[in-house]
Short mmCIF file of C-alpha atoms in Angstrom, two decimals:
data_model
loop_
_atom_site.label_atom_id
_atom_site.label_comp_id
_atom_site.label_asym_id
_atom_site.label_seq_id
_atom_site.Cartn_x
_atom_site.Cartn_y
_atom_site.Cartn_z
CA UNK A 8 -0.52 0.86 -69.03
CA UNK A 9 -2.30 2.96 -66.41
CA UNK A 10 -2.87 6.59 -67.34
CA UNK A 11 -2.26 9.38 -64.78
CA UNK A 12 -5.94 10.37 -64.91
CA UNK A 13 -6.92 6.80 -63.95
CA UNK A 14 -4.55 6.90 -60.98
CA UNK A 15 -6.05 10.14 -59.74
CA UNK A 16 -9.58 8.67 -59.94
CA UNK A 17 -8.74 5.68 -57.73
CA UNK A 18 -9.61 6.25 -54.08
CA UNK A 19 -6.74 5.89 -51.68
CA UNK A 20 -7.13 3.12 -49.11
CA UNK A 21 -5.26 5.24 -46.54
CA UNK A 22 -8.32 6.62 -44.72
CA UNK A 23 -9.97 3.20 -44.40
CA UNK A 24 -6.73 1.51 -43.38
CA UNK A 25 -5.96 4.25 -40.85
CA UNK A 26 -9.48 4.04 -39.38
CA UNK A 27 -9.21 0.23 -39.10
CA UNK A 28 -5.75 0.52 -37.54
CA UNK A 29 -6.93 3.06 -34.98
CA UNK A 30 -9.92 0.90 -34.12
CA UNK A 31 -7.62 -2.09 -33.57
CA UNK A 32 -5.13 -0.09 -31.48
CA UNK A 33 -7.89 1.30 -29.28
CA UNK A 34 -9.63 -2.07 -28.84
CA UNK A 35 -6.38 -3.90 -28.07
CA UNK A 36 -4.61 -1.15 -26.16
CA UNK A 37 -1.49 -1.79 -28.25
CA UNK A 38 1.15 0.93 -27.83
CA UNK A 39 -1.04 2.85 -25.36
CA UNK A 40 0.91 5.54 -23.54
CA UNK A 41 -1.91 7.23 -21.65
CA UNK A 42 -4.60 6.08 -19.24
CA UNK A 43 -7.83 8.02 -18.82
CA UNK A 44 -9.59 7.24 -15.56
CA UNK A 45 -13.33 7.99 -15.31
CA UNK A 46 -15.10 8.55 -12.00
CA UNK A 47 -15.67 4.77 -11.64
CA UNK A 48 -11.89 4.24 -11.47
CA UNK A 49 -11.61 1.75 -14.36
CA UNK A 50 -8.72 2.87 -16.57
CA UNK A 51 -9.08 3.21 -20.33
CA UNK A 52 -5.90 2.81 -22.39
CA UNK A 53 -5.37 5.56 -24.98
CA UNK A 54 -2.73 7.02 -27.23
CA UNK A 55 -1.40 10.55 -26.73
CA UNK A 56 -0.74 10.89 -30.46
CA UNK A 57 -4.37 10.11 -31.35
CA UNK A 58 -5.82 12.31 -28.61
CA UNK A 59 -3.51 15.18 -29.59
CA UNK A 60 -4.29 14.85 -33.28
CA UNK A 61 -8.05 14.95 -32.70
CA UNK A 62 -8.34 17.41 -29.79
CA UNK A 63 -6.84 20.88 -29.31
CA UNK A 64 -7.25 20.35 -25.56
CA UNK A 65 -5.02 17.27 -25.53
CA UNK A 66 -2.62 18.82 -28.03
CA UNK A 67 -1.98 21.63 -25.53
CA UNK A 68 -1.99 19.26 -22.56
CA UNK A 69 0.54 16.85 -24.05
CA UNK A 70 2.74 19.45 -25.77
CA UNK A 71 6.36 18.74 -24.92
CA UNK A 72 8.15 21.37 -22.89
CA UNK A 73 11.87 21.97 -22.62
CA UNK A 74 11.82 20.97 -18.96
CA UNK A 75 9.65 17.87 -19.10
CA UNK A 76 9.37 14.97 -21.49
CA UNK A 77 7.12 12.13 -20.39
CA UNK A 78 8.24 8.85 -21.99
CA UNK A 79 6.31 6.72 -19.49
CA UNK A 80 2.53 6.29 -19.63
CA UNK A 81 0.58 9.07 -17.98
CA UNK A 82 -2.68 8.78 -16.04
CA UNK A 83 -5.40 11.42 -16.18
CA UNK A 84 -8.33 11.29 -13.75
CA UNK A 85 -11.56 12.64 -15.21
CA UNK A 86 -14.80 13.49 -13.44
CA UNK A 87 -17.05 11.77 -15.96
CA UNK A 88 -18.87 8.44 -15.95
CA UNK A 89 -17.21 5.62 -17.87
CA UNK A 90 -19.97 5.43 -20.56
CA UNK A 91 -19.44 9.13 -21.31
CA UNK A 92 -15.67 8.68 -21.57
CA UNK A 93 -16.07 5.66 -23.87
CA UNK A 94 -18.53 7.57 -26.09
CA UNK A 95 -16.07 10.47 -26.37
CA UNK A 96 -13.21 8.11 -27.21
CA UNK A 97 -15.35 6.26 -29.80
CA UNK A 98 -15.73 9.62 -31.49
CA UNK A 99 -12.01 10.42 -31.24
CA UNK A 100 -10.86 7.05 -32.58
CA UNK A 101 -13.73 5.98 -34.84
CA UNK A 102 -15.73 9.14 -35.59
CA UNK A 103 -18.82 7.43 -34.18
CA UNK A 104 -21.77 9.61 -33.20
CA UNK A 105 -23.02 9.51 -29.61
CA UNK A 106 -24.85 6.25 -28.82
CA UNK A 107 -28.19 7.88 -27.99
CA UNK A 108 -29.83 4.60 -27.02
CA UNK A 109 -26.98 3.70 -24.63
CA UNK A 110 -26.67 7.04 -22.80
CA UNK A 111 -29.08 8.67 -20.40
CA UNK A 112 -30.09 12.29 -20.85
CA UNK A 113 -27.68 13.39 -18.11
CA UNK A 114 -24.88 11.36 -19.73
CA UNK A 115 -25.56 13.08 -23.08
CA UNK A 116 -25.27 16.42 -21.28
CA UNK A 117 -22.00 15.25 -19.71
CA UNK A 118 -20.76 14.10 -23.13
CA UNK A 119 -21.54 17.56 -24.48
CA UNK A 120 -19.40 19.01 -21.69
CA UNK A 121 -16.54 16.67 -22.57
CA UNK A 122 -16.87 17.65 -26.25
CA UNK A 123 -16.66 21.32 -25.25
CA UNK A 124 -13.72 20.81 -22.88
CA UNK A 125 -11.77 18.69 -25.35
CA UNK A 126 -12.58 21.05 -28.26
CA UNK A 127 -14.23 18.27 -30.27
CA UNK A 128 -16.41 20.49 -32.43
CA UNK A 129 -18.03 17.73 -34.45
CA UNK A 130 -18.96 15.82 -31.26
CA UNK A 131 -20.35 19.03 -29.77
CA UNK A 132 -22.62 19.35 -32.80
CA UNK A 133 -23.57 15.66 -32.73
CA UNK A 134 -24.47 15.78 -29.03
CA UNK A 135 -26.65 18.82 -29.67
CA UNK A 136 -28.52 16.85 -32.33
CA UNK A 137 -28.79 13.82 -30.03
CA UNK A 138 -30.13 15.98 -27.20
CA UNK A 139 -32.66 17.54 -29.54
CA UNK A 140 -33.91 14.04 -30.41
CA UNK A 141 -34.40 13.21 -26.73
CA UNK A 142 -36.18 16.40 -25.73
CA UNK A 143 -39.46 15.93 -23.95
CA UNK A 144 -41.28 17.79 -21.20
CA UNK A 145 -39.23 15.91 -18.60
CA UNK A 146 -35.83 16.87 -20.04
CA UNK A 147 -36.31 20.27 -21.66
CA UNK A 148 -35.68 22.29 -18.46
CA UNK A 149 -32.45 20.49 -17.57
CA UNK A 150 -31.24 20.80 -21.16
CA UNK A 151 -31.95 24.54 -21.29
CA UNK A 152 -30.29 25.04 -17.89
CA UNK A 153 -27.20 23.14 -19.05
CA UNK A 154 -27.08 25.20 -22.26
CA UNK A 155 -27.34 28.39 -20.20
CA UNK A 156 -24.46 27.30 -17.96
CA UNK A 157 -22.41 26.41 -21.04
CA UNK A 158 -23.07 29.82 -22.59
CA UNK A 159 -22.15 31.53 -19.32
CA UNK A 160 -18.85 29.62 -19.15
CA UNK A 161 -18.15 30.63 -22.75
CA UNK A 162 -18.86 34.28 -21.91
CA UNK A 163 -21.97 34.36 -24.09
CA UNK A 164 -24.53 34.79 -21.33
CA UNK A 165 -26.49 37.97 -21.58
CA UNK A 166 -25.39 38.85 -25.11
CA UNK A 167 -28.53 37.51 -26.74
CA UNK A 168 -31.35 35.37 -25.40
CA UNK A 169 -31.10 31.70 -26.30
CA UNK A 170 -33.57 30.89 -29.12
CA UNK A 171 -35.20 28.16 -27.04
CA UNK A 172 -35.76 30.64 -24.21
CA UNK A 173 -37.59 32.93 -26.62
CA UNK A 174 -39.76 30.03 -27.76
CA UNK A 175 -40.58 29.07 -24.17
CA UNK A 176 -41.57 32.66 -23.33
CA UNK A 177 -43.73 32.85 -26.43
CA UNK A 178 -45.40 29.55 -25.55
CA UNK A 179 -46.24 30.71 -22.01
#
């Protein structure tokens, strides 16, 4: 006979099965009820339930209202390159970190913007780490400028100098 303590010690297969199921649904497009369209125009099939569960932005966007229920697939046009959209969706569906070797510096910056807009806090953190890995003299200025714009949009500009700005002033 199995004791209750032994049952509690066994890991549940739910997380692994759910992750595998989501990966399959995203890869196959099965039951997709949403299409995200990057700037290239090639649609990507998605699932409103998954997007809503993982992103506060989509949860608000897809929230049912008394006046409108959308049973048919919806199409959202996004102003991001397809590789950026796919990297964001890999994170949403599979919790994969940004593919640093597959994205250019500007695409990583765009992915950071998507993470911010979609309220994907873990992706925001992961893109910051990925950008830090790619910093060099060629990219540091554009990265700092993008961070400054992001802080300004968030209403943080002017409250305190960005730590990297302090370091650059000290280095000069």
